[in-house]
Structures are given as C-alpha cells and as structure tokens.
mmCIF file of C-alpha atoms in Angstrom:
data_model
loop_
_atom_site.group_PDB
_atom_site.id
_atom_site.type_symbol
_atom_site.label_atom_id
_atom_site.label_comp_id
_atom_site.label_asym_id
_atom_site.label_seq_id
_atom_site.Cartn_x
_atom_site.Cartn_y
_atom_site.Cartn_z
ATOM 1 C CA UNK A 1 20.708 -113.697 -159.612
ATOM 2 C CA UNK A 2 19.711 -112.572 -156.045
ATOM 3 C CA UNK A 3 21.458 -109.446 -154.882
ATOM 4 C CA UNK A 4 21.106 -106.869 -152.291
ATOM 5 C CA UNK A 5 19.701 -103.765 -153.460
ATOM 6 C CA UNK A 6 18.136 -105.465 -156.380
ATOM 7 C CA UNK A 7 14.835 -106.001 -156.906
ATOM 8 C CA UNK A 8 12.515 -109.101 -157.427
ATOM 9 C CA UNK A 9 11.316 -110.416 -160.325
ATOM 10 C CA UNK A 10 7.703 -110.262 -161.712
ATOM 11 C CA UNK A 11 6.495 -114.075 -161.883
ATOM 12 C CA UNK A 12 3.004 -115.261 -161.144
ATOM 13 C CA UNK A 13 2.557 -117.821 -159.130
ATOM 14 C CA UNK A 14 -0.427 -120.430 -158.616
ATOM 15 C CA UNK A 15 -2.049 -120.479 -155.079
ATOM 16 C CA UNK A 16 -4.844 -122.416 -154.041
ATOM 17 C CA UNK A 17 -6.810 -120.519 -151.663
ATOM 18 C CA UNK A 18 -10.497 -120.832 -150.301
ATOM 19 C CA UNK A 19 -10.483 -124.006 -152.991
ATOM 20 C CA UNK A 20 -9.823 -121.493 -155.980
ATOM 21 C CA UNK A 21 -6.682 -121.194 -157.939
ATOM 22 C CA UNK A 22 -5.580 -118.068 -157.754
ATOM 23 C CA UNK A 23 -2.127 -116.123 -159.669
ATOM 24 C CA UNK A 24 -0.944 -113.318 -157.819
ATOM 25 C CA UNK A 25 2.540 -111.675 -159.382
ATOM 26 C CA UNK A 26 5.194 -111.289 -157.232
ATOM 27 C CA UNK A 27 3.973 -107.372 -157.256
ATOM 28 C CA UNK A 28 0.823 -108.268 -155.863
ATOM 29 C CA UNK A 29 2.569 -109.868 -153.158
ATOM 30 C CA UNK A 30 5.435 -107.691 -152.452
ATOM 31 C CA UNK A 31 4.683 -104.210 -153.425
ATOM 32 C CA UNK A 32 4.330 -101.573 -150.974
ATOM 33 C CA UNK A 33 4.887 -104.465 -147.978
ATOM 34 C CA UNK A 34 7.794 -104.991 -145.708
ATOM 35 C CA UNK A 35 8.175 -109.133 -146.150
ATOM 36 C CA UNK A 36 10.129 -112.017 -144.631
ATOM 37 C CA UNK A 37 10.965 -114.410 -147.239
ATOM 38 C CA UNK A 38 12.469 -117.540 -146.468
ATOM 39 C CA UNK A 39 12.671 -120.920 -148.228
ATOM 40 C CA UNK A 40 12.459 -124.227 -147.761
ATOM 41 C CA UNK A 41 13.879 -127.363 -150.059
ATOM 42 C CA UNK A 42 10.768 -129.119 -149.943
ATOM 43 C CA UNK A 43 7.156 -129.437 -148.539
ATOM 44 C CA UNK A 44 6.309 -132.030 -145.624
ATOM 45 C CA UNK A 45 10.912 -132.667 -145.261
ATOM 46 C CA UNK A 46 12.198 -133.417 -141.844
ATOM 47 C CA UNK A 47 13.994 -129.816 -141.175
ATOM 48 C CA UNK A 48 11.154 -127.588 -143.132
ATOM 49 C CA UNK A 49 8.519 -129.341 -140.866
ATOM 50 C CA UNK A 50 9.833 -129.511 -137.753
ATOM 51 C CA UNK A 51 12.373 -126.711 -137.321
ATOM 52 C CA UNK A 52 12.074 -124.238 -139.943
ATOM 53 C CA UNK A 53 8.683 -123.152 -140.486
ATOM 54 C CA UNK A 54 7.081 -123.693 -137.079
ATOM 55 C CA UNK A 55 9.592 -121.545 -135.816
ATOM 56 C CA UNK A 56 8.833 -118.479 -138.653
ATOM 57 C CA UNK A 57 5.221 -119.124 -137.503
ATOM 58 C CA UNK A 58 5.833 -118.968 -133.787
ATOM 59 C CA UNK A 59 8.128 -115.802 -133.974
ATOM 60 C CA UNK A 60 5.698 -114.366 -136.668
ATOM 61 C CA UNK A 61 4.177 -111.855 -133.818
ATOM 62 C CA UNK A 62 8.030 -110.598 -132.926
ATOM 63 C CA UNK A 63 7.900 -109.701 -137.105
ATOM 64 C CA UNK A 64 4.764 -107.663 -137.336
ATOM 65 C CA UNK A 65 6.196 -106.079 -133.513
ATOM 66 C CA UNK A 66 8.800 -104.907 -135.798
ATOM 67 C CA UNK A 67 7.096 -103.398 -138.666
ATOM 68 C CA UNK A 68 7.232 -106.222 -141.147
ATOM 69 C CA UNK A 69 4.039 -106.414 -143.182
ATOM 70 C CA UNK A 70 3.861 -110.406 -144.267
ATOM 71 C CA UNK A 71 6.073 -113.525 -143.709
ATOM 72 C CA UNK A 72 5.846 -115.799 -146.745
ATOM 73 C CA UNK A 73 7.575 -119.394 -146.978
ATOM 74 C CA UNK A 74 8.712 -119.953 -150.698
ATOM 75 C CA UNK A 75 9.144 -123.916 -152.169
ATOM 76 C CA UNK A 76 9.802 -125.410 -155.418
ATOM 77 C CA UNK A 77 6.471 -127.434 -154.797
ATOM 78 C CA UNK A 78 2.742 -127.148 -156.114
ATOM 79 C CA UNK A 79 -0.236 -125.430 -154.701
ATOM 80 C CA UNK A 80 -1.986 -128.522 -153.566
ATOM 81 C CA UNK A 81 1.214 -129.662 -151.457
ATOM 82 C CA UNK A 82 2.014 -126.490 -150.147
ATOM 83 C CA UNK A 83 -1.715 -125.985 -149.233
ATOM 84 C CA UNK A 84 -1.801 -129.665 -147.477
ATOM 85 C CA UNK A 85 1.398 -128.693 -145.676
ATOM 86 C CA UNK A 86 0.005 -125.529 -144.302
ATOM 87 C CA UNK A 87 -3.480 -127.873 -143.432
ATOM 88 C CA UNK A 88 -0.892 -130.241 -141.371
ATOM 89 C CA UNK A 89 0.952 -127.447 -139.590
ATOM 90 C CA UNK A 90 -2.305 -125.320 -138.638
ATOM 91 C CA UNK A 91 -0.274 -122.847 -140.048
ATOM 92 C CA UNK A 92 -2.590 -119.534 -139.086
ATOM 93 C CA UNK A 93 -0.169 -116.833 -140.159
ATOM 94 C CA UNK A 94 2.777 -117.453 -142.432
ATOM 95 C CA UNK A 95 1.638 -117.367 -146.052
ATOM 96 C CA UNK A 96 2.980 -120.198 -148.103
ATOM 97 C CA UNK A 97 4.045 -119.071 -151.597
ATOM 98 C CA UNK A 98 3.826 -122.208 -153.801
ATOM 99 C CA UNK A 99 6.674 -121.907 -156.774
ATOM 100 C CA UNK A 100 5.711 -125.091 -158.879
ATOM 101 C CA UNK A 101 8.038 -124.268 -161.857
ATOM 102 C CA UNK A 102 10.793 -123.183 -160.188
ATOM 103 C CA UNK A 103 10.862 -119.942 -161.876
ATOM 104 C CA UNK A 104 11.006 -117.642 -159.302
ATOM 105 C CA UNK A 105 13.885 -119.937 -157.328
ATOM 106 C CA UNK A 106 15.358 -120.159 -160.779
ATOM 107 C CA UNK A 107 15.456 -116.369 -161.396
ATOM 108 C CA UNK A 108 17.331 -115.750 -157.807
ATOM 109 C CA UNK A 109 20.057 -118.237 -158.452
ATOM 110 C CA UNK A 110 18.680 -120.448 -155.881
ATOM 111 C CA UNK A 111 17.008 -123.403 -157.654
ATOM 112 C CA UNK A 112 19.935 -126.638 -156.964
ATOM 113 C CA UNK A 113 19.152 -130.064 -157.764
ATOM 114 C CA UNK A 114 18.954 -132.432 -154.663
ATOM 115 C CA UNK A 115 19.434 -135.691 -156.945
ATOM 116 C CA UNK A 116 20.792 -137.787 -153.878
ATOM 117 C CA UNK A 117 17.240 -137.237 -152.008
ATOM 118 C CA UNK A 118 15.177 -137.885 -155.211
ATOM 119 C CA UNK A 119 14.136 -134.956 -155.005
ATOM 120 C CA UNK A 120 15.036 -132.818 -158.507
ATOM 121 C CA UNK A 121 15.048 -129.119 -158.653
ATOM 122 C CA UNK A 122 14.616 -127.312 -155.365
ATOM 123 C CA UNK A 123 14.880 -124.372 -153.697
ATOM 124 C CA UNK A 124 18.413 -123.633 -151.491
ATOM 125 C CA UNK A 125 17.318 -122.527 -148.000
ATOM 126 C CA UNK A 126 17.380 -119.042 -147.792
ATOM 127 C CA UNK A 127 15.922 -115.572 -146.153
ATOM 128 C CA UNK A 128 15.722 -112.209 -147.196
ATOM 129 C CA UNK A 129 14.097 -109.427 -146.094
ATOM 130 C CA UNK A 130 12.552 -107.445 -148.854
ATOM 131 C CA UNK A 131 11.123 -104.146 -148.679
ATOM 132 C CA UNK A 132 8.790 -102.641 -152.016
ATOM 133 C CA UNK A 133 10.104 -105.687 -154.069
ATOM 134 C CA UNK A 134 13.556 -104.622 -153.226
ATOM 135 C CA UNK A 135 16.114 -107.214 -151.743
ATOM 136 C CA UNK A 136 16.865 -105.096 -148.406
ATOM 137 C CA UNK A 137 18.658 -108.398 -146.618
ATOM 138 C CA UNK A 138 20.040 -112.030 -147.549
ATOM 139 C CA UNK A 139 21.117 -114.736 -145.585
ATOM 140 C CA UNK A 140 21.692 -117.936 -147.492
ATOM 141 C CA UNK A 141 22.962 -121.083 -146.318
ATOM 142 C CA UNK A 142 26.745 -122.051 -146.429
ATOM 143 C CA UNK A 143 27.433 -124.715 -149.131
ATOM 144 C CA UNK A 144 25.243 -124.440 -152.293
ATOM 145 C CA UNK A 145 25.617 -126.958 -154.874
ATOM 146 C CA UNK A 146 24.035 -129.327 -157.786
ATOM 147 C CA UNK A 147 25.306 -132.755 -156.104
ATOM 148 C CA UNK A 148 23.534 -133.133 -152.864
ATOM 149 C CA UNK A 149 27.150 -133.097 -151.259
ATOM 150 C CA UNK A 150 25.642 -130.760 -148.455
ATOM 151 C CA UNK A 151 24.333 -131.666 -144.590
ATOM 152 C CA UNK A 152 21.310 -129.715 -145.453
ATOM 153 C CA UNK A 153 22.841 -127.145 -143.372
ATOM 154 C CA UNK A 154 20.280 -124.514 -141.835
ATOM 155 C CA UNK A 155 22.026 -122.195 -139.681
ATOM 156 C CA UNK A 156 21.556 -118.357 -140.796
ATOM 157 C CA UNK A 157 17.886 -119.056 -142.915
ATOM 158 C CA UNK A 158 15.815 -119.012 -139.458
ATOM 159 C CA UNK A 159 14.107 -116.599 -137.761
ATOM 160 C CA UNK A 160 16.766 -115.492 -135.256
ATOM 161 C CA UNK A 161 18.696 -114.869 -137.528
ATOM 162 C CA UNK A 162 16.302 -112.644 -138.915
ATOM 163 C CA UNK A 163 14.850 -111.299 -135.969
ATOM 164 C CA UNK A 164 18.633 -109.870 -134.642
ATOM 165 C CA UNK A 165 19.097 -107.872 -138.270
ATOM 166 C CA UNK A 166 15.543 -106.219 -138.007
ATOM 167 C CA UNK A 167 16.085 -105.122 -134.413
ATOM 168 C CA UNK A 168 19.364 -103.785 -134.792
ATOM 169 C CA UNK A 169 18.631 -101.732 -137.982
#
C-alpha cells in the first residue's frame, strides 16, 4: 500500500519505444530523479484526454522550473494503447508509463475495478511526487471504491494541485 515516506516498488514494466519493446524497472525510472507521477483510469477516456494529461503536459515546463526531473502518466493499459494515446495527444514531454498487469497499481493499493464503465481493473486517479523512489507527496482522489459508485471525481490529482505543494516546500 502507498504511503508517504515509503518507497516504490521494483516492477518492470513494458514500453514500446522507437518500435522496440523495452522493460525498464521502476529503478530505472525513478532512481536518482525527482518525478511527478500521476494516474489516469484509462487511455483515450473523456477526463484523461481532455483535462488531465494535456494539462500535466502544458504545465510540464513550470515542473522542470522547479527542479523536478521527469513527469510520467501511469495507466492500467498496454504499451501499444498508451503509445497510440501519446501519438493522438502529440504528447512531446510527459512520459507515459504503460502498467498492463496492473501490478504496479496493484502494489500501491490503487488498482479498483470500474465494472459499471466496462472497464475491469484500473488505476484510481492519483499524484505523487516521488523523490529517489521514495513517496515524498500523495494526493489521491476522494471516494475510492470497487463498484463504480464514484463521479470520477478529479479534483486534487492535477497539476495545480501539484504545482502549489512544490512551490511552497
């Protein structure tokens, strides 16, 4: 379970990059790095793709202004969605970290099923800031549960949010 002052757990993940499939651990990706982390319940939905991560990738400059290393967006989809998303977005700077089994969502007590959507397992919208694999900051969204009984609510996951805890540390 995700707690502050804890640290990450070591899972690989599968990303396709430069048409390769590639398995970078989550120390590969998070040691030695001040990172962003925020997630999304699903690939190409209405509030991910319109809201959520254009916003993380249009504040991404603010970020690196304020000494984080890397902003990665984390969902409970596979590497050839997440890579088509980030192809439909023009994404140019937020790294998309594909978690296709879940584990990793699984591990931080974040993976919920979403049965009225259809949509299984996903990840429960989240941030964190994370600093050397440790969990510096977490801001998870009001209302978690296994029955879709939620609005989808995504009011302390964004970048603001974010943005007003790294400048007032």
């Amino acid at each position: 379970m995700i707690q502050v002052g804890g640290t990450l757990p070591e899972v690989d993940f599968s990303l396709l990059e430069n048409g390769e499939i590639t398995n970078p651990g989550t120390n590969e990706l998070f040691s030695d790095k001040r990172v962003v982390l925020f997630a999304v319940p699903g690939a190409f939905t209405p509030t991910c793709s319109s809201q959520q991560l254009p916003a993380y990738e249009g504040l991404y400059d603010k970020f690196k202004d304020l000494g984080v290393d890397a902003v990665y967006c984390i969902s409970v989809n596979d590497a050839f969605v997440m890579n088509a998303w980030s192809r439909a977005l023009r994404l140019e700077k937020v790294k998309l970290i594909p978690d296709g089994s879940g584990a990793f969502t699984r591990s931080l007590g974040m993976l919920v099923n979403k049965p009225a959507q259809g949509f299984g397992l996903r990840s429960w919208r989240y941030s964190a800031y994370v600093d050397d694999r440790e969990i510096v900051k977490f801001f998870e969204e009001p209302g978690l549960n296994e029955l879709s009984t939620d609005d989808d609510p995504y009011e302390v996951s964004g970048p603001a949010t974010m943005l007003r805890y790294l400048g007032g540390r």
